[in-house]
Amino acid sequence: MRLWLPAVLGLAVLAGVCRPQRRAARPVLPRITNQTFIDACVLEHNKHRTAVRPAAANMQYMTWDAALARTARAWANKCLFKHSPYLEKKFMSHPHYPDVGENIWTGNYRIFSVSKAIEFWNNEVKDYNFQTRKCTKTCGHYTQVVWDNSHKVGCAVVFCRSAAGIRNAAHFICNYAPSGNYPRKPYKAGQSCSLCSEEDTCVDKLCRNPKRDKIIRYTRWYPPWENRIVCDESCIAVVVLRPTLMLLAFLTVFLMQKRYSNLSISK
């Protein structure tokens, strides 16, 4: 008995070691059509744009852009911690804007939140001197967040088994139009809204314009370099409804024929 028991235990341990390991389930991260996610991305950007110091005389209000969000999702799905090579290629990242800006945040998915990621970019302000435009470390994420005429934003977050050397990562990307980070200050300093255009109204220290702020869905546009089949909500509806309607039509004809099979017509 004393000799047999260790042998059994040894086999049990070996069996445990050799048992196939199940992959952990992928965490559920918000889609680019999730309204709570959209609202958070827009709110957090505008919060930091409102709070710039010195105050901005011409800071435009940011609104959501579905095409930018699809571009962000397409590049995020590659799980690469580098900027997209398509940003400056005309109309490869948006159907109306020839080039767009981009910010990237990557961290463990458990610590991800929209507010934390955008705040991380905005915190680069401590290394930026507005008067001299000098940056002591990294400032490009901050200056893009507060770039005066970047009034459209689209973001996406995807789960990556590994990205930027981080396992089980949330890979969060925001794209901006028009693109920022040209060789100038990110905005003009002065009394809030004092340099808004005549068509604009001032809301929370930001220049708002109904035409500029209009939300466009771009239902038929996707990044031309995205090498996968994408089906949005309208596409899914068609895919689901078409066979359902065909089945209903078939059943209707079948039942009608069965019910009225004994009828005859004479002339």
PDB file of C-alpha atoms in Angstrom:
ATOM      1  CA  MET A   1       0.000   0.000   0.000  1.00  0.00           C
ATOM      2  CA  ARG A   2       2.823   2.400   0.846  1.00  0.00           C
ATOM      3  CA  LEU A   3       4.488   1.707  -2.520  1.00  0.00           C
ATOM      4  CA  TRP A   4       1.305   1.897  -4.579  1.00  0.00           C
ATOM      5  CA  LEU A   5      -0.035   5.224  -3.249  1.00  0.00           C
ATOM      6  CA  PRO A   6       2.954   7.419  -4.297  1.00  0.00           C
ATOM      7  CA  ALA A   7       2.795   5.869  -7.774  1.00  0.00           C
ATOM      8  CA  VAL A   8      -0.864   6.826  -8.094  1.00  0.00           C
ATOM      9  CA  LEU A   9      -0.165  10.314  -6.830  1.00  0.00           C
ATOM     10  CA  GLY A  10       2.665  10.659  -9.313  1.00  0.00           C
ATOM     11  CA  LEU A  11       0.358   9.685 -12.168  1.00  0.00           C
ATOM     12  CA  ALA A  12      -2.255  12.157 -10.954  1.00  0.00           C
ATOM     13  CA  VAL A  13       0.257  14.998 -10.903  1.00  0.00           C
ATOM     14  CA  LEU A  14       1.528  14.049 -14.344  1.00  0.00           C
ATOM     15  CA  ALA A  15      -2.015  13.942 -15.670  1.00  0.00           C
ATOM     16  CA  GLY A  16      -2.603  17.411 -14.222  1.00  0.00           C
ATOM     17  CA  VAL A  17       0.504  18.761 -15.917  1.00  0.00           C
ATOM     18  CA  CYS A  18      -0.397  17.222 -19.263  1.00  0.00           C
ATOM     19  CA  ARG A  19      -4.028  18.334 -19.190  1.00  0.00           C
ATOM     20  CA  PRO A  20      -4.698  20.824 -22.017  1.00  0.00           C
ATOM     21  CA  GLN A  21      -4.847  24.364 -20.680  1.00  0.00           C
ATOM     22  CA  ARG A  22      -7.981  26.302 -21.547  1.00  0.00           C
ATOM     23  CA  ARG A  23      -7.439  29.785 -22.886  1.00  0.00           C
ATOM     24  CA  ALA A  24      -8.951  32.478 -20.718  1.00  0.00           C
ATOM     25  CA  ALA A  25     -12.104  33.970 -22.194  1.00  0.00           C
ATOM     26  CA  ARG A  26     -11.583  37.249 -24.012  1.00  0.00           C
ATOM     27  CA  PRO A  27     -12.872  40.145 -21.894  1.00  0.00           C
ATOM     28  CA  VAL A  28     -15.752  42.152 -23.276  1.00  0.00           C
ATOM     29  CA  LEU A  29     -14.649  45.674 -24.195  1.00  0.00           C
ATOM     30  CA  PRO A  30     -17.046  48.327 -25.550  1.00  0.00           C
ATOM     31  CA  ARG A  31     -17.715  48.417 -29.282  1.00  0.00           C
ATOM     32  CA  ILE A  32     -17.398  51.593 -31.318  1.00  0.00           C
ATOM     33  CA  THR A  33     -21.206  51.737 -31.529  1.00  0.00           C
ATOM     34  CA  ASN A  34     -21.655  51.609 -27.748  1.00  0.00           C
ATOM     35  CA  GLN A  35     -23.274  54.929 -26.853  1.00  0.00           C
ATOM     36  CA  THR A  36     -21.812  55.014 -23.344  1.00  0.00           C
ATOM     37  CA  PHE A  37     -18.329  54.554 -24.817  1.00  0.00           C
ATOM     38  CA  ILE A  38     -18.971  57.232 -27.466  1.00  0.00           C
ATOM     39  CA  ASP A  39     -20.268  59.712 -24.887  1.00  0.00           C
ATOM     40  CA  ALA A  40     -17.260  59.101 -22.629  1.00  0.00           C
ATOM     41  CA  CYS A  41     -14.751  59.677 -25.441  1.00  0.00           C
ATOM     42  CA  VAL A  42     -16.408  62.954 -26.470  1.00  0.00           C
ATOM     43  CA  LEU A  43     -16.954  64.169 -22.901  1.00  0.00           C
ATOM     44  CA  GLU A  44     -13.395  63.501 -21.737  1.00  0.00           C
ATOM     45  CA  HIS A  45     -11.820  65.239 -24.731  1.00  0.00           C
ATOM     46  CA  ASN A  46     -14.004  68.324 -24.393  1.00  0.00           C
ATOM     47  CA  LYS A  47     -13.411  68.428 -20.629  1.00  0.00           C
ATOM     48  CA  HIS A  48      -9.676  68.827 -21.171  1.00  0.00           C
ATOM     49  CA  ARG A  49     -10.166  71.258 -24.066  1.00  0.00           C
ATOM     50  CA  THR A  50     -12.312  73.483 -21.853  1.00  0.00           C
ATOM     51  CA  ALA A  51      -9.732  73.483 -19.052  1.00  0.00           C
ATOM     52  CA  VAL A  52      -6.605  74.512 -20.989  1.00  0.00           C
ATOM     53  CA  ARG A  53      -4.265  77.064 -19.425  1.00  0.00           C
ATOM     54  CA  PRO A  54      -3.793  79.684 -20.703  1.00  0.00           C
ATOM     55  CA  ALA A  55      -7.404  79.879 -21.843  1.00  0.00           C
ATOM     56  CA  ALA A  56      -8.119  79.261 -25.532  1.00  0.00           C
ATOM     57  CA  ALA A  57      -9.718  81.940 -27.698  1.00  0.00           C
ATOM     58  CA  ASN A  58     -10.548  79.583 -30.595  1.00  0.00           C
ATOM     59  CA  MET A  59     -10.982  76.059 -29.195  1.00  0.00           C
ATOM     60  CA  GLN A  60     -13.594  74.108 -31.168  1.00  0.00           C
ATOM     61  CA  TYR A  61     -15.978  71.593 -29.654  1.00  0.00           C
ATOM     62  CA  MET A  62     -15.300  67.948 -30.541  1.00  0.00           C
ATOM     63  CA  THR A  63     -17.994  65.583 -31.798  1.00  0.00           C
ATOM     64  CA  TRP A  64     -17.962  61.869 -32.627  1.00  0.00           C
ATOM     65  CA  ASP A  65     -17.084  60.583 -36.071  1.00  0.00           C
ATOM     66  CA  ALA A  66     -17.983  57.016 -37.097  1.00  0.00           C
ATOM     67  CA  ALA A  67     -15.429  56.845 -39.914  1.00  0.00           C
ATOM     68  CA  LEU A  68     -12.585  57.815 -37.578  1.00  0.00           C
ATOM     69  CA  ALA A  69     -13.781  55.194 -35.101  1.00  0.00           C
ATOM     70  CA  ARG A  70     -13.680  52.485 -37.801  1.00  0.00           C
ATOM     71  CA  THR A  71     -10.167  53.551 -38.755  1.00  0.00           C
ATOM     72  CA  ALA A  72      -9.127  53.404 -35.085  1.00  0.00           C
ATOM     73  CA  ARG A  73     -10.661  49.923 -34.737  1.00  0.00           C
ATOM     74  CA  ALA A  74      -9.014  48.635 -37.908  1.00  0.00           C
ATOM     75  CA  TRP A  75      -5.541  49.715 -36.777  1.00  0.00           C
ATOM     76  CA  ALA A  76      -6.109  48.680 -33.136  1.00  0.00           C
ATOM     77  CA  ASN A  77      -6.995  45.146 -34.276  1.00  0.00           C
ATOM     78  CA  LYS A  78      -3.405  44.742 -35.481  1.00  0.00           C
ATOM     79  CA  CYS A  79      -2.215  45.098 -31.851  1.00  0.00           C
ATOM     80  CA  LEU A  80       0.829  47.131 -32.915  1.00  0.00           C
ATOM     81  CA  PHE A  81       2.161  49.832 -30.623  1.00  0.00           C
ATOM     82  CA  LYS A  82       3.045  52.250 -33.397  1.00  0.00           C
ATOM     83  CA  HIS A  83       1.216  54.813 -35.488  1.00  0.00           C
ATOM     84  CA  SER A  84      -0.700  53.796 -38.577  1.00  0.00           C
ATOM     85  CA  PRO A  85       1.218  54.334 -41.837  1.00  0.00           C
ATOM     86  CA  TYR A  86      -2.063  55.361 -43.482  1.00  0.00           C
ATOM     87  CA  LEU A  87      -2.607  58.542 -41.442  1.00  0.00           C
ATOM     88  CA  GLU A  88      -0.979  60.895 -43.939  1.00  0.00           C
ATOM     89  CA  LYS A  89      -2.047  59.047 -47.085  1.00  0.00           C
ATOM     90  CA  LYS A  90      -4.913  60.997 -48.590  1.00  0.00           C
ATOM     91  CA  PHE A  91      -8.367  59.675 -47.720  1.00  0.00           C
ATOM     92  CA  MET A  92      -7.026  56.328 -46.474  1.00  0.00           C
ATOM     93  CA  SER A  93      -8.253  57.015 -42.930  1.00  0.00           C
ATOM     94  CA  HIS A  94     -11.353  59.097 -43.674  1.00  0.00           C
ATOM     95  CA  PRO A  95     -13.558  59.712 -46.736  1.00  0.00           C
ATOM     96  CA  HIS A  96     -13.590  63.524 -46.296  1.00  0.00           C
ATOM     97  CA  TYR A  97     -10.397  64.456 -44.440  1.00  0.00           C
ATOM     98  CA  PRO A  98      -7.145  63.804 -46.354  1.00  0.00           C
ATOM     99  CA  ASP A  99      -5.119  63.058 -43.200  1.00  0.00           C
ATOM    100  CA  VAL A 100      -5.917  62.469 -39.535  1.00  0.00           C
ATOM    101  CA  GLY A 101      -4.183  62.523 -36.147  1.00  0.00           C
ATOM    102  CA  GLU A 102      -3.797  59.591 -33.781  1.00  0.00           C
ATOM    103  CA  ASN A 103      -3.204  58.862 -30.088  1.00  0.00           C
ATOM    104  CA  ILE A 104      -2.528  55.385 -28.668  1.00  0.00           C
ATOM    105  CA  TRP A 105      -2.802  54.034 -25.111  1.00  0.00           C
ATOM    106  CA  THR A 106      -2.053  50.423 -24.142  1.00  0.00           C
ATOM    107  CA  GLY A 107      -2.375  48.808 -20.723  1.00  0.00           C
ATOM    108  CA  ASN A 108      -3.756  45.754 -18.976  1.00  0.00           C
ATOM    109  CA  TYR A 109      -7.453  45.475 -19.802  1.00  0.00           C
ATOM    110  CA  ARG A 110      -8.362  45.401 -16.094  1.00  0.00           C
ATOM    111  CA  ILE A 111      -7.183  48.984 -15.577  1.00  0.00           C
ATOM    112  CA  PHE A 112      -8.601  50.445 -18.785  1.00  0.00           C
ATOM    113  CA  SER A 113     -11.097  53.271 -18.755  1.00  0.00           C
ATOM    114  CA  VAL A 114     -11.688  55.999 -21.304  1.00  0.00           C
ATOM    115  CA  SER A 115     -11.158  58.722 -18.723  1.00  0.00           C
ATOM    116  CA  LYS A 116      -7.844  57.283 -17.466  1.00  0.00           C
ATOM    117  CA  ALA A 117      -6.436  56.841 -20.968  1.00  0.00           C
ATOM    118  CA  ILE A 118      -7.292  60.373 -22.120  1.00  0.00           C
ATOM    119  CA  GLU A 119      -6.120  61.839 -18.822  1.00  0.00           C
ATOM    120  CA  PHE A 120      -2.805  60.020 -19.337  1.00  0.00           C
ATOM    121  CA  TRP A 121      -2.390  61.851 -22.660  1.00  0.00           C
ATOM    122  CA  ASN A 122      -3.477  65.180 -21.198  1.00  0.00           C
ATOM    123  CA  ASN A 123      -1.007  64.879 -18.312  1.00  0.00           C
ATOM    124  CA  GLU A 124       1.814  65.495 -20.778  1.00  0.00           C
ATOM    125  CA  VAL A 125       0.931  69.175 -20.333  1.00  0.00           C
ATOM    126  CA  LYS A 126       3.373  69.259 -17.403  1.00  0.00           C
ATOM    127  CA  ASP A 127       6.232  68.785 -19.863  1.00  0.00           C
ATOM    128  CA  TYR A 128       4.982  71.389 -22.352  1.00  0.00           C
ATOM    129  CA  ASN A 129       5.711  75.116 -22.302  1.00  0.00           C
ATOM    130  CA  PHE A 130       2.948  76.928 -24.176  1.00  0.00           C
ATOM    131  CA  GLN A 131       4.863  80.171 -24.629  1.00  0.00           C
ATOM    132  CA  THR A 132       8.018  78.619 -26.082  1.00  0.00           C
ATOM    133  CA  ARG A 133       6.484  75.426 -27.516  1.00  0.00           C
ATOM    134  CA  LYS A 134       9.286  73.507 -25.815  1.00  0.00           C
ATOM    135  CA  CYS A 135       8.685  69.938 -24.691  1.00  0.00           C
ATOM    136  CA  THR A 136      10.988  68.244 -22.177  1.00  0.00           C
ATOM    137  CA  LYS A 137       9.669  64.685 -22.684  1.00  0.00           C
ATOM    138  CA  THR A 138       6.642  63.624 -24.746  1.00  0.00           C
ATOM    139  CA  CYS A 139       3.883  66.146 -25.485  1.00  0.00           C
ATOM    140  CA  GLY A 140       2.334  65.152 -28.814  1.00  0.00           C
ATOM    141  CA  HIS A 141      -0.593  63.280 -27.252  1.00  0.00           C
ATOM    142  CA  TYR A 142      -1.510  66.323 -25.153  1.00  0.00           C
ATOM    143  CA  THR A 143      -1.222  68.808 -28.013  1.00  0.00           C
ATOM    144  CA  GLN A 144      -3.439  66.605 -30.214  1.00  0.00           C
ATOM    145  CA  VAL A 145      -6.095  66.388 -27.480  1.00  0.00           C
ATOM    146  CA  VAL A 146      -6.214  70.209 -27.271  1.00  0.00           C
ATOM    147  CA  TRP A 147      -5.543  71.063 -30.918  1.00  0.00           C
ATOM    148  CA  ASP A 148      -7.886  73.970 -31.660  1.00  0.00           C
ATOM    149  CA  ASN A 149      -9.477  72.920 -34.971  1.00  0.00           C
ATOM    150  CA  SER A 150      -9.474  69.137 -34.456  1.00  0.00           C
ATOM    151  CA  HIS A 151     -13.234  68.964 -34.021  1.00  0.00           C
ATOM    152  CA  LYS A 152     -13.917  65.306 -34.903  1.00  0.00           C
ATOM    153  CA  VAL A 153     -12.840  62.285 -32.857  1.00  0.00           C
ATOM    154  CA  GLY A 154     -13.367  58.550 -33.224  1.00  0.00           C
ATOM    155  CA  CYS A 155     -11.974  55.947 -30.837  1.00  0.00           C
ATOM    156  CA  ALA A 156     -11.816  52.177 -30.460  1.00  0.00           C
ATOM    157  CA  VAL A 157     -10.542  49.755 -27.838  1.00  0.00           C
ATOM    158  CA  VAL A 158      -9.708  46.108 -28.575  1.00  0.00           C
ATOM    159  CA  PHE A 159      -8.321  43.223 -26.557  1.00  0.00           C
ATOM    160  CA  CYS A 160      -4.843  42.015 -27.503  1.00  0.00           C
ATOM    161  CA  ARG A 161      -3.172  38.914 -26.055  1.00  0.00           C
ATOM    162  CA  SER A 162       0.013  40.977 -26.243  1.00  0.00           C
ATOM    163  CA  ALA A 163       0.692  44.583 -27.242  1.00  0.00           C
ATOM    164  CA  ALA A 164       3.597  46.883 -26.363  1.00  0.00           C
ATOM    165  CA  GLY A 165       5.020  44.051 -24.256  1.00  0.00           C
ATOM    166  CA  ILE A 166       1.846  43.935 -22.133  1.00  0.00           C
ATOM    167  CA  ARG A 167      -0.086  40.677 -21.872  1.00  0.00           C
ATOM    168  CA  ASN A 168      -3.891  40.722 -21.966  1.00  0.00           C
ATOM    169  CA  ALA A 169      -3.888  44.336 -23.066  1.00  0.00           C
ATOM    170  CA  ALA A 170      -6.571  46.872 -23.838  1.00  0.00           C
ATOM    171  CA  HIS A 171      -5.351  48.662 -26.965  1.00  0.00           C
ATOM    172  CA  PHE A 172      -7.083  52.058 -27.134  1.00  0.00           C
ATOM    173  CA  ILE A 173      -6.740  54.361 -30.152  1.00  0.00           C
ATOM    174  CA  CYS A 174      -8.323  57.721 -30.947  1.00  0.00           C
ATOM    175  CA  ASN A 175      -8.191  59.367 -34.360  1.00  0.00           C
ATOM    176  CA  TYR A 176      -8.718  63.086 -34.957  1.00  0.00           C
ATOM    177  CA  ALA A 177      -9.746  65.308 -37.855  1.00  0.00           C
ATOM    178  CA  PRO A 178      -8.492  67.649 -39.005  1.00  0.00           C
ATOM    179  CA  SER A 179      -5.092  66.380 -37.879  1.00  0.00           C
ATOM    180  CA  GLY A 180      -3.127  68.387 -35.316  1.00  0.00           C
ATOM    181  CA  ASN A 181       0.512  68.730 -34.273  1.00  0.00           C
ATOM    182  CA  TYR A 182       1.734  71.086 -36.972  1.00  0.00           C
ATOM    183  CA  PRO A 183       4.692  73.393 -36.116  1.00  0.00           C
ATOM    184  CA  ARG A 184       2.672  75.993 -34.213  1.00  0.00           C
ATOM    185  CA  LYS A 185       0.990  76.390 -30.832  1.00  0.00           C
ATOM    186  CA  PRO A 186      -1.990  74.057 -30.367  1.00  0.00           C
ATOM    187  CA  TYR A 187      -4.405  76.999 -29.961  1.00  0.00           C
ATOM    188  CA  LYS A 188      -4.543  80.766 -29.666  1.00  0.00           C
ATOM    189  CA  ALA A 189      -4.469  82.088 -26.133  1.00  0.00           C
ATOM    190  CA  GLY A 190      -7.050  84.670 -25.081  1.00  0.00           C
ATOM    191  CA  GLN A 191     -10.496  85.136 -23.620  1.00  0.00           C
ATOM    192  CA  SER A 192     -12.543  81.981 -24.145  1.00  0.00           C
ATOM    193  CA  CYS A 193     -14.446  81.976 -27.464  1.00  0.00           C
ATOM    194  CA  SER A 194     -13.226  85.484 -28.358  1.00  0.00           C
ATOM    195  CA  LEU A 195     -11.943  84.192 -31.705  1.00  0.00           C
ATOM    196  CA  CYS A 196     -14.814  81.877 -32.589  1.00  0.00           C
ATOM    197  CA  SER A 197     -16.209  82.394 -36.090  1.00  0.00           C
ATOM    198  CA  GLU A 198     -19.357  84.500 -36.560  1.00  0.00           C
ATOM    199  CA  GLU A 199     -21.473  81.377 -37.119  1.00  0.00           C
ATOM    200  CA  ASP A 200     -20.336  79.815 -33.826  1.00  0.00           C
ATOM    201  CA  THR A 201     -21.851  79.953 -30.367  1.00  0.00           C
ATOM    202  CA  CYS A 202     -19.844  79.655 -27.147  1.00  0.00           C
ATOM    203  CA  VAL A 203     -20.699  76.649 -24.962  1.00  0.00           C
ATOM    204  CA  ASP A 204     -18.508  75.740 -21.975  1.00  0.00           C
ATOM    205  CA  LYS A 205     -15.683  77.902 -23.370  1.00  0.00           C
ATOM    206  CA  LEU A 206     -15.751  76.010 -26.689  1.00  0.00           C
ATOM    207  CA  CYS A 207     -16.805  77.171 -30.155  1.00  0.00           C
ATOM    208  CA  ARG A 208     -19.840  75.223 -31.373  1.00  0.00           C
ATOM    209  CA  ASN A 209     -21.360  75.211 -34.843  1.00  0.00           C
ATOM    210  CA  PRO A 210     -24.355  73.072 -35.957  1.00  0.00           C
ATOM    211  CA  LYS A 211     -22.909  72.452 -39.407  1.00  0.00           C
ATOM    212  CA  ARG A 212     -19.459  71.493 -38.110  1.00  0.00           C
ATOM    213  CA  ASP A 213     -20.874  69.463 -35.223  1.00  0.00           C
ATOM    214  CA  LYS A 214     -23.276  67.443 -37.385  1.00  0.00           C
ATOM    215  CA  ILE A 215     -22.988  63.694 -36.776  1.00  0.00           C
ATOM    216  CA  ILE A 216     -22.486  61.708 -39.997  1.00  0.00           C
ATOM    217  CA  ARG A 217     -22.805  57.905 -39.924  1.00  0.00           C
ATOM    218  CA  TYR A 218     -20.780  56.978 -43.034  1.00  0.00           C
ATOM    219  CA  THR A 219     -22.706  53.694 -43.164  1.00  0.00           C
ATOM    220  CA  ARG A 220     -21.003  52.448 -46.344  1.00  0.00           C
ATOM    221  CA  TRP A 221     -17.403  53.529 -45.667  1.00  0.00           C
ATOM    222  CA  TYR A 222     -14.641  51.432 -44.120  1.00  0.00           C
ATOM    223  CA  PRO A 223     -10.850  51.830 -44.286  1.00  0.00           C
ATOM    224  CA  PRO A 224      -9.795  50.547 -47.721  1.00  0.00           C
ATOM    225  CA  TRP A 225      -6.753  48.818 -46.182  1.00  0.00           C
ATOM    226  CA  GLU A 226      -8.778  46.828 -43.637  1.00  0.00           C
ATOM    227  CA  ASN A 227      -8.307  43.226 -44.736  1.00  0.00           C
ATOM    228  CA  ARG A 228     -11.416  41.711 -43.265  1.00  0.00           C
ATOM    229  CA  ILE A 229     -15.115  41.547 -43.943  1.00  0.00           C
ATOM    230  CA  VAL A 230     -16.952  44.039 -41.758  1.00  0.00           C
ATOM    231  CA  CYS A 231     -20.688  43.885 -41.166  1.00  0.00           C
ATOM    232  CA  ASP A 232     -22.292  46.759 -39.269  1.00  0.00           C
ATOM    233  CA  GLU A 233     -25.782  46.875 -37.762  1.00  0.00           C
ATOM    234  CA  SER A 234     -27.573  47.592 -41.047  1.00  0.00           C
ATOM    235  CA  CYS A 235     -25.639  44.829 -42.785  1.00  0.00           C
ATOM    236  CA  ILE A 236     -26.490  42.372 -39.990  1.00  0.00           C
ATOM    237  CA  ALA A 237     -30.157  43.321 -40.257  1.00  0.00           C
ATOM    238  CA  VAL A 238     -30.142  42.518 -43.975  1.00  0.00           C
ATOM    239  CA  VAL A 239     -28.298  39.224 -43.441  1.00  0.00           C
ATOM    240  CA  VAL A 240     -30.774  38.131 -40.762  1.00  0.00           C
ATOM    241  CA  LEU A 241     -33.987  39.470 -42.310  1.00  0.00           C
ATOM    242  CA  ARG A 242     -33.474  38.245 -45.862  1.00  0.00           C
ATOM    243  CA  PRO A 243     -33.501  34.470 -45.096  1.00  0.00           C
ATOM    244  CA  THR A 244     -36.231  35.001 -42.499  1.00  0.00           C
ATOM    245  CA  LEU A 245     -38.506  36.718 -45.017  1.00  0.00           C
ATOM    246  CA  MET A 246     -37.752  34.062 -47.624  1.00  0.00           C
ATOM    247  CA  LEU A 247     -38.684  31.334 -45.135  1.00  0.00           C
ATOM    248  CA  LEU A 248     -41.919  33.120 -44.234  1.00  0.00           C
ATOM    249  CA  ALA A 249     -42.793  33.498 -47.913  1.00  0.00           C
ATOM    250  CA  PHE A 250     -42.131  29.802 -48.521  1.00  0.00           C
ATOM    251  CA  LEU A 251     -44.297  28.768 -45.547  1.00  0.00           C
ATOM    252  CA  THR A 252     -47.096  31.085 -46.649  1.00  0.00           C
ATOM    253  CA  VAL A 253     -47.147  29.589 -50.158  1.00  0.00           C
ATOM    254  CA  PHE A 254     -46.944  26.054 -48.755  1.00  0.00           C
ATOM    255  CA  LEU A 255     -49.836  26.594 -46.343  1.00  0.00           C
ATOM    256  CA  MET A 256     -51.955  28.311 -48.992  1.00  0.00           C
ATOM    257  CA  GLN A 257     -51.433  25.428 -51.412  1.00  0.00           C
ATOM    258  CA  LYS A 258     -52.226  22.878 -48.726  1.00  0.00           C
ATOM    259  CA  ARG A 259     -55.365  24.660 -47.589  1.00  0.00           C
ATOM    260  CA  TYR A 260     -56.785  25.325 -51.059  1.00  0.00           C
ATOM    261  CA  SER A 261     -55.529  22.208 -52.851  1.00  0.00           C
ATOM    262  CA  ASN A 262     -59.084  20.983 -53.611  1.00  0.00           C
ATOM    263  CA  LEU A 263     -60.239  24.155 -55.292  1.00  0.00           C
ATOM    264  CA  SER A 264     -60.745  24.088 -59.050  1.00  0.00           C
ATOM    265  CA  ILE A 265     -61.288  26.801 -61.584  1.00  0.00           C
ATOM    266  CA  SER A 266     -63.484  26.448 -64.688  1.00  0.00           C
ATOM    267  CA  LYS A 267     -64.235  28.668 -67.583  1.00  0.00           C
TER     268      LYS A 267
END
